[in-house]
C-alpha cells in the first residue's frame, strides 16, 4: 500500500474565505497560531508511511512553494507541480484538470493507486486504514466520508449509499438533498479525499477532458460519471469518532480555531502518536505581563493586556489596557493601548490604533484594506453612545 502516490490539491482561490485569501493562499492560512492548513494532509501522509507526495499549486503558488521549500521539501518526500509543469497549455480549469495535467507523471511512476487529498481540512487520519478498506472491499474508487447534519447538506457533496457502503448516487452541494426528503437527521458527506485505482483514474480524467460541458471538477463531474460505471465505496470516517472540519468559509475557519480554546475541545493537538509537523521561525518565547485564559499564545508574542479564549499567531504585540477575547489574531499584528477586540479575525500585520473597539456581529474580519474603508469605533464613541442611551 505504501506504493500509493498522493496528490494534495492546493491550487484553489479560496473565494469563500475572502478577504483573508486576497493576499494569502488558502492552504497557508494559520490554524492554532503556528500551523498552516496544508500541514494536516501532509502530516497525515507522513504519519501513514506514504512518502510519494505531490502538491499541486496554482493561485498565489509562490508563497506555497516557499513554505514547502523551507520545511517539507527538506524531508525529501514532497514535490510540487504548477500549471507550467504539466502537459496542459494553461491554468488548471478545475480539480480534475489539475490531476489530468499530471497524467504523464503518474504514467511514468505507474502506481497501482492514487490518493487525492484536499488542503483545507482539519483532521487526523491514518490513510493506511482507508487504503486497507479500499482493497478489502474490492473497490475501484473509494471516497472518504463523514456524517453531517442534514441541514448542512448544501455545503457538501452528498453521498447516497446502500447498507454495504457502496455509493449509489452523488449530489454536489444540493439545496434540496434526497436526505432532506427522507427526513434524516444526518447524511453522508464527501471529505473531498479519494482513492482511485490508477486505470480507472486515467479513464475518468481522459473522458472528462473531452467533455466540452464539463467544469473539470472531481465532485461535480468525475464522481457522478464514475458512480454509473464503476464500483465506488464510501469509507465512513465518522465510525472512528474522529474530528474533521472543512474550513472553506470564514465562519468554519473561525469555529475550527475557537474549538481549540474550549475547556473540552473536540480536537486535541497534543497527540504524540500522531504529530502535526510544521515550519517555525526561530523566535523568542512569548512574554505575558498580565493574564491570559484558555488561549494559545505563539512564540514571539508580547502581551501586556488581557487575552481570553483567543488564538495568537507569532509576533503579536498587545499593549497595556487592551482586552482581546474570542478572537483569532494572525501573525505580526500590533494592537495599541486600551482597545477592546471581541469575536474578530485580525489579518496578518494589521496595526490597530489605541482606543479602538472591534466587536464582531457575529464575526469581524479586520484587514488593512477594511480598516481604510471603515474606521473602527473608538472606546470614547462607545462611552458616548451608552450615555446617550441612558438619557
Coordinates of C-alpha atoms in Angstrom, one line a residue:
X1 CA 0.0 0.0 0.0
X2 CA 3.0 2.3 0.5
X3 CA 3.5 2.5 -3.2
X4 CA 0.4 4.7 -3.5
X5 CA 1.0 8.1 -4.9
X6 CA -0.6 11.1 -3.2
X7 CA -1.7 14.3 -4.8
X8 CA -2.6 17.3 -2.5
X9 CA -4.7 19.8 -4.3
X10 CA -3.6 23.3 -3.2
X11 CA -4.5 25.5 -6.1
X12 CA -7.9 26.9 -5.2
X13 CA -8.6 30.6 -4.9
X14 CA -10.5 30.3 -1.6
X15 CA -13.1 32.8 -2.5
X16 CA -15.4 31.9 0.4
X17 CA -12.5 32.9 2.7
X18 CA -12.1 36.4 1.3
X19 CA -10.8 38.9 2.4
X20 CA -8.3 36.6 4.2
X21 CA -7.2 34.9 0.9
X22 CA -6.8 38.1 -1.0
X23 CA -3.0 38.0 -0.5
X24 CA -2.6 34.7 1.3
X25 CA -3.3 31.3 -0.4
X26 CA -5.9 29.2 1.5
X27 CA -3.5 26.3 2.2
X28 CA -1.3 28.7 4.2
X29 CA -4.0 30.1 6.4
X30 CA -3.0 29.8 10.1
X31 CA -4.5 27.3 12.5
X32 CA -3.9 27.2 16.2
X33 CA -1.4 30.0 15.8
X34 CA 1.6 28.1 14.5
X35 CA 0.2 25.6 11.9
X36 CA -0.8 26.0 8.3
X37 CA -3.8 24.2 6.8
X38 CA -1.7 22.3 4.4
X39 CA 0.3 20.8 7.3
X40 CA -2.6 18.4 8.1
X41 CA -2.8 16.4 4.9
X42 CA 1.0 16.4 4.6
X43 CA 1.4 15.2 8.3
X44 CA -1.2 12.5 7.7
X45 CA 0.7 11.2 4.7
X46 CA 4.0 11.2 6.6
X47 CA 2.5 9.5 9.7
X48 CA 0.7 7.0 7.5
X49 CA 4.0 6.0 5.9
X50 CA 3.2 7.4 2.5
X51 CA 6.3 9.1 1.0
X52 CA 5.4 9.9 -2.6
X53 CA 3.6 13.2 -2.3
X54 CA 2.9 15.8 -5.0
X55 CA 1.4 19.2 -4.1
X56 CA -0.5 20.8 -7.0
X57 CA -0.4 24.6 -6.8
X58 CA -1.8 27.4 -8.8
X59 CA -3.3 30.5 -7.1
X60 CA -0.6 32.5 -5.3
X61 CA 1.6 29.5 -5.7
X62 CA 5.0 31.1 -4.9
X63 CA 4.2 31.6 -1.1
X64 CA 3.2 27.9 -1.0
X65 CA 6.4 26.8 -2.8
X66 CA 8.4 29.0 -0.4
X67 CA 6.8 27.4 2.6
X68 CA 7.2 23.9 1.2
X69 CA 10.9 24.5 0.5
X70 CA 11.5 25.8 4.0
X71 CA 10.4 22.6 5.7
X72 CA 8.6 19.9 3.8
X73 CA 10.8 19.6 0.7
X74 CA 13.8 19.1 3.0
X75 CA 12.3 15.8 4.1
X76 CA 12.8 14.5 0.6
X77 CA 9.2 13.3 0.1
X78 CA 7.4 16.3 -1.2
X79 CA 7.4 17.6 -4.7
X80 CA 5.3 20.3 -6.2
X81 CA 3.6 20.9 -9.5
X82 CA 2.5 24.1 -11.1
X83 CA 0.4 24.5 -14.3
X84 CA 3.5 25.2 -16.3
X85 CA 5.0 21.8 -15.3
X86 CA 2.0 19.7 -16.6
X87 CA 1.4 18.9 -20.3
X88 CA -1.6 21.4 -20.5
X89 CA -1.5 24.7 -22.2
X90 CA -2.6 27.0 -19.3
X91 CA -4.0 27.3 -15.8
X92 CA -6.0 24.4 -14.3
X93 CA -9.7 24.6 -15.2
X94 CA -10.7 22.6 -12.1
X95 CA -9.6 20.0 -9.6
X96 CA -9.9 17.2 -12.1
X97 CA -8.0 19.1 -14.8
X98 CA -5.2 19.7 -12.2
X99 CA -4.6 16.0 -11.9
X100 CA -5.3 15.4 -15.6
X101 CA -2.3 17.6 -16.5
X102 CA -0.2 15.3 -14.3
X103 CA -1.2 12.1 -16.1
X104 CA 2.2 11.7 -17.8
X105 CA 3.9 11.9 -14.4
X106 CA 1.5 9.3 -13.0
X107 CA 2.1 7.1 -16.1
X108 CA 5.9 7.3 -15.5
X109 CA 5.6 6.3 -11.9
X110 CA 3.0 3.7 -12.6
X111 CA 1.5 3.3 -9.1
X112 CA -1.4 0.9 -8.5
X113 CA -3.4 3.5 -6.8
X114 CA -3.6 7.3 -6.5
X115 CA -4.8 9.1 -3.3
X116 CA -6.3 12.6 -3.9
X117 CA -6.3 15.0 -0.9
X118 CA -7.6 18.4 -0.2
X119 CA -5.5 21.1 1.6
X120 CA -8.2 22.9 3.6
X121 CA -9.4 20.4 6.1
X122 CA -8.5 19.9 9.8
X123 CA -8.3 16.2 10.8
X124 CA -6.0 13.3 11.7
X125 CA -6.4 10.3 9.6
X126 CA -4.4 7.1 9.0
X127 CA -4.6 6.8 5.3
X128 CA -3.4 3.2 5.6
X129 CA -6.8 2.2 7.2
X130 CA -8.5 4.0 4.2
X131 CA -6.4 2.1 1.7
X132 CA -6.8 -1.2 3.5
X133 CA -10.6 -1.0 3.4
X134 CA -10.5 0.1 -0.3
X135 CA -8.6 -3.1 -1.1
X136 CA -10.6 -5.4 1.2
X137 CA -13.9 -4.2 -0.4
X138 CA -12.5 -4.7 -3.9
X139 CA -13.4 -1.1 -4.8
X140 CA -12.2 0.7 -7.9
X141 CA -12.8 4.1 -6.3
X142 CA -13.2 5.0 -2.6
X143 CA -14.5 8.2 -1.2
X144 CA -13.7 9.4 2.4
X145 CA -16.9 10.5 4.0
X146 CA -18.3 11.9 7.3
X147 CA -21.8 12.2 8.7
X148 CA -23.0 15.8 8.8
X149 CA -26.4 17.3 9.9
X150 CA -28.9 17.2 7.1
X151 CA -29.5 20.9 7.4
X152 CA -25.8 21.5 6.4
X153 CA -26.1 19.3 3.3
X154 CA -25.9 22.3 1.0
X155 CA -22.3 22.8 2.0
X156 CA -21.0 19.4 0.9
X157 CA -21.1 16.8 -1.8
X158 CA -23.7 14.3 -0.5
X159 CA -23.4 10.5 -1.0
X160 CA -26.2 8.0 -1.1
X161 CA -25.1 4.5 -0.2
X162 CA -26.6 1.1 0.3
X163 CA -26.3 -1.0 3.5
X164 CA -22.8 -2.2 2.4
X165 CA -21.4 1.2 1.8
X166 CA -21.5 1.2 -2.0
X167 CA -22.3 4.6 -3.4
X168 CA -25.4 4.7 -5.5
X169 CA -25.6 8.5 -6.2
X170 CA -23.7 11.7 -5.5
X171 CA -25.1 15.2 -5.4
X172 CA -22.7 18.2 -5.2
X173 CA -23.9 20.8 -2.7
X174 CA -27.6 20.2 -3.0
X175 CA -30.2 22.7 -2.0
X176 CA -32.8 20.1 -1.7
X177 CA -31.0 16.8 -1.0
X178 CA -32.7 13.5 -1.1
X179 CA -31.9 13.0 2.6
X180 CA -34.0 16.1 3.4
X181 CA -37.0 14.5 1.7
X182 CA -36.4 11.3 3.7
X183 CA -36.3 13.4 6.9
X184 CA -33.0 12.0 8.1
X185 CA -31.1 13.9 10.8
X186 CA -27.7 13.3 9.2
X187 CA -26.4 12.5 5.8
X188 CA -23.1 11.3 4.4
X189 CA -20.8 14.0 3.0
X190 CA -17.7 13.6 0.9
X191 CA -14.5 14.7 2.6
X192 CA -13.0 15.6 -0.8
X193 CA -10.5 12.8 -0.5
X194 CA -10.4 9.9 -2.9
X195 CA -8.6 6.6 -3.7
X196 CA -8.6 5.7 -7.4
X197 CA -7.2 2.6 -8.9
X198 CA -4.9 4.1 -11.5
X199 CA -6.5 2.6 -14.6
X200 CA -9.9 3.9 -13.5
X201 CA -8.5 7.4 -12.8
X202 CA -7.0 7.5 -16.3
X203 CA -10.3 6.5 -17.9
X204 CA -12.3 9.1 -15.9
X205 CA -9.9 12.0 -16.4
X206 CA -9.5 11.3 -20.1
X207 CA -13.3 11.2 -20.6
X208 CA -13.7 14.4 -18.6
X209 CA -11.0 16.2 -20.7
X210 CA -13.0 15.5 -23.8
X211 CA -16.3 16.8 -22.4
X212 CA -16.9 20.4 -23.6
X213 CA -19.6 20.9 -21.0
X214 CA -17.6 19.7 -18.0
X215 CA -16.3 22.1 -15.3
X216 CA -13.5 19.5 -14.7
X217 CA -14.3 19.1 -11.1
X218 CA -14.0 15.9 -9.1
X219 CA -17.2 16.4 -7.2
X220 CA -19.3 18.0 -9.8
X221 CA -18.2 15.9 -12.9
X222 CA -16.0 12.9 -12.2
X223 CA -17.9 11.3 -9.3
X224 CA -21.4 11.3 -10.9
X225 CA -20.0 9.8 -14.1
X226 CA -17.8 7.2 -12.3
X227 CA -20.6 6.0 -10.0
X228 CA -22.5 4.9 -13.0
X229 CA -19.7 2.8 -14.4
X230 CA -17.5 1.5 -11.5
X231 CA -17.6 0.1 -8.0
X232 CA -17.4 3.2 -5.7
X233 CA -17.2 2.7 -2.0
X234 CA -17.8 5.2 0.8
X235 CA -15.3 5.0 3.7
X236 CA -17.2 6.3 6.7
X237 CA -14.6 8.2 8.7
X238 CA -17.2 9.1 11.4
X239 CA -17.2 5.4 12.6
X240 CA -13.8 6.2 14.2
X241 CA -15.4 9.1 16.2
X242 CA -12.8 11.3 14.8
X243 CA -12.8 15.1 14.3
X244 CA -13.0 16.6 10.8
X245 CA -13.6 20.1 9.8
X246 CA -13.8 21.8 6.3
X247 CA -12.6 25.3 6.9
X248 CA -13.7 26.6 3.5
X249 CA -15.7 29.6 4.8
X250 CA -15.0 32.4 7.3
X251 CA -17.4 31.0 9.8
X252 CA -16.0 27.5 9.6
X253 CA -12.4 28.9 9.9
X254 CA -13.4 30.8 13.0
X255 CA -15.2 28.0 14.6
X256 CA -12.4 25.5 13.9
X257 CA -10.0 27.7 15.7
X258 CA -12.3 28.6 18.6
X259 CA -13.0 24.8 19.1
X260 CA -9.4 24.6 20.4
X261 CA -9.9 27.0 23.3
X262 CA -13.0 25.3 24.7
X263 CA -12.5 23.5 28.0
X264 CA -13.5 20.3 26.3
X265 CA -12.3 20.6 22.8
X266 CA -13.3 18.0 20.2
X267 CA -9.9 18.1 18.6
X268 CA -6.7 17.6 20.7
X269 CA -3.5 18.8 19.2
X270 CA -1.5 17.1 21.9
X271 CA -1.2 13.6 20.5
X272 CA 2.4 12.4 20.4
X273 CA 1.4 9.3 18.5
X274 CA 0.2 11.4 15.5
X275 CA 2.2 14.7 15.4
X276 CA 1.3 17.6 13.2
X277 CA 4.5 18.9 11.6
X278 CA 5.1 22.5 10.6
X279 CA 7.7 25.1 9.9
X280 CA 8.5 27.5 12.6
X281 CA 10.8 30.5 12.6
X282 CA 13.3 31.0 15.4
X283 CA 11.6 33.4 17.7
X284 CA 11.9 34.2 21.4
X285 CA 9.4 32.7 23.9
X286 CA 6.1 34.5 24.4
X287 CA 6.1 37.3 27.1
X288 CA 2.9 38.0 29.1
X289 CA 2.7 40.8 31.6
X290 CA -0.9 40.4 32.7
X291 CA -3.2 37.4 32.2
X292 CA -4.5 35.1 29.6
X293 CA -7.1 32.4 29.9
X294 CA -8.0 29.4 27.6
X295 CA -5.8 30.8 24.9
X296 CA -3.0 29.8 22.5
X297 CA 0.0 32.2 22.7
X298 CA 2.6 31.6 20.0
X299 CA 6.3 32.3 20.2
X300 CA 7.5 35.9 19.7
X301 CA 4.3 37.4 21.2
X302 CA 4.4 40.3 23.7
X303 CA 1.2 40.6 25.7
X304 CA 0.7 43.5 28.1
X305 CA -3.1 43.4 28.1
X306 CA -5.6 40.6 28.8
X307 CA -6.4 37.7 26.5
X308 CA -9.3 35.3 26.8
X309 CA -10.4 32.4 24.7
X310 CA -8.3 33.6 21.7
X311 CA -5.5 32.3 19.4
X312 CA -2.5 34.5 18.8
X313 CA -0.1 33.7 16.0
X314 CA 3.7 34.5 16.3
X315 CA 5.0 38.1 16.9
X316 CA 1.7 39.6 18.0
X317 CA 2.1 42.7 20.2
X318 CA -0.8 43.8 22.5
X319 CA -0.3 47.0 24.6
X320 CA -1.5 47.7 28.1
X321 CA -5.1 48.2 28.9
X322 CA -6.3 46.2 25.9
X323 CA -8.7 43.3 26.1
X324 CA -8.9 40.6 23.5
X325 CA -11.5 37.8 23.7
X326 CA -12.9 35.1 21.4
X327 CA -10.6 36.2 18.6
X328 CA -8.0 35.0 16.1
X329 CA -5.0 37.3 15.8
X330 CA -2.8 36.5 12.9
X331 CA 1.0 36.9 12.6
X332 CA 2.7 40.3 13.2
X333 CA -0.4 42.2 14.4
X334 CA 0.1 45.2 16.6
X335 CA -2.7 46.3 18.9
X336 CA -2.4 49.7 20.7
X337 CA -3.5 50.7 24.2
X338 CA -7.0 50.5 25.7
X339 CA -8.5 48.6 22.8
X340 CA -11.3 46.1 23.0
X341 CA -11.3 43.3 20.4
X342 CA -14.0 40.6 20.5
X343 CA -15.1 37.9 18.0
X344 CA -12.7 39.1 15.4
X345 CA -10.2 37.7 12.9
X346 CA -7.4 40.2 12.6
X347 CA -5.3 39.6 9.4
X348 CA -1.5 39.4 9.3
X349 CA 0.5 42.6 10.1
X350 CA -2.6 44.8 10.7
X351 CA -1.9 47.7 13.1
X352 CA -4.8 48.7 15.3
X353 CA -4.7 52.2 16.8
X354 CA -5.1 52.8 20.6
X355 CA -8.6 53.1 21.8
X356 CA -10.2 51.0 19.1
X357 CA -13.3 48.8 19.7
X358 CA -13.9 45.9 17.3
X359 CA -16.8 43.7 18.2
X360 CA -18.0 41.0 15.8
X361 CA -21.6 40.6 14.9
X362 CA -21.2 37.7 14.5
X363 CA -17.6 37.9 13.3
X364 CA -15.5 40.9 12.2
X365 CA -12.7 40.3 9.7
X366 CA -10.1 43.0 10.1
X367 CA -7.6 43.6 7.2
X368 CA -5.6 46.6 6.2
X369 CA -8.0 47.3 3.4
X370 CA -11.1 47.0 5.6
X371 CA -9.6 49.5 8.1
X372 CA -9.1 52.0 5.4
X373 CA -12.7 51.6 4.2
X374 CA -14.3 51.9 7.5
X375 CA -12.7 53.3 10.7
X376 CA -13.4 51.1 13.8
X377 CA -15.4 52.6 16.7
X378 CA -13.3 54.1 19.5
X379 CA -13.9 53.5 23.2
X380 CA -14.8 57.1 23.6
X381 CA -17.5 56.8 21.0
X382 CA -18.9 53.7 22.8
X383 CA -18.9 55.6 26.1
X384 CA -20.9 58.5 24.5
X385 CA -23.4 56.1 22.9
X386 CA -24.1 54.5 26.3
X387 CA -24.5 57.9 28.0
X388 CA -27.0 58.9 25.2
X389 CA -29.0 55.6 25.7
X390 CA -29.3 56.3 29.4
X391 CA -30.5 59.8 28.9

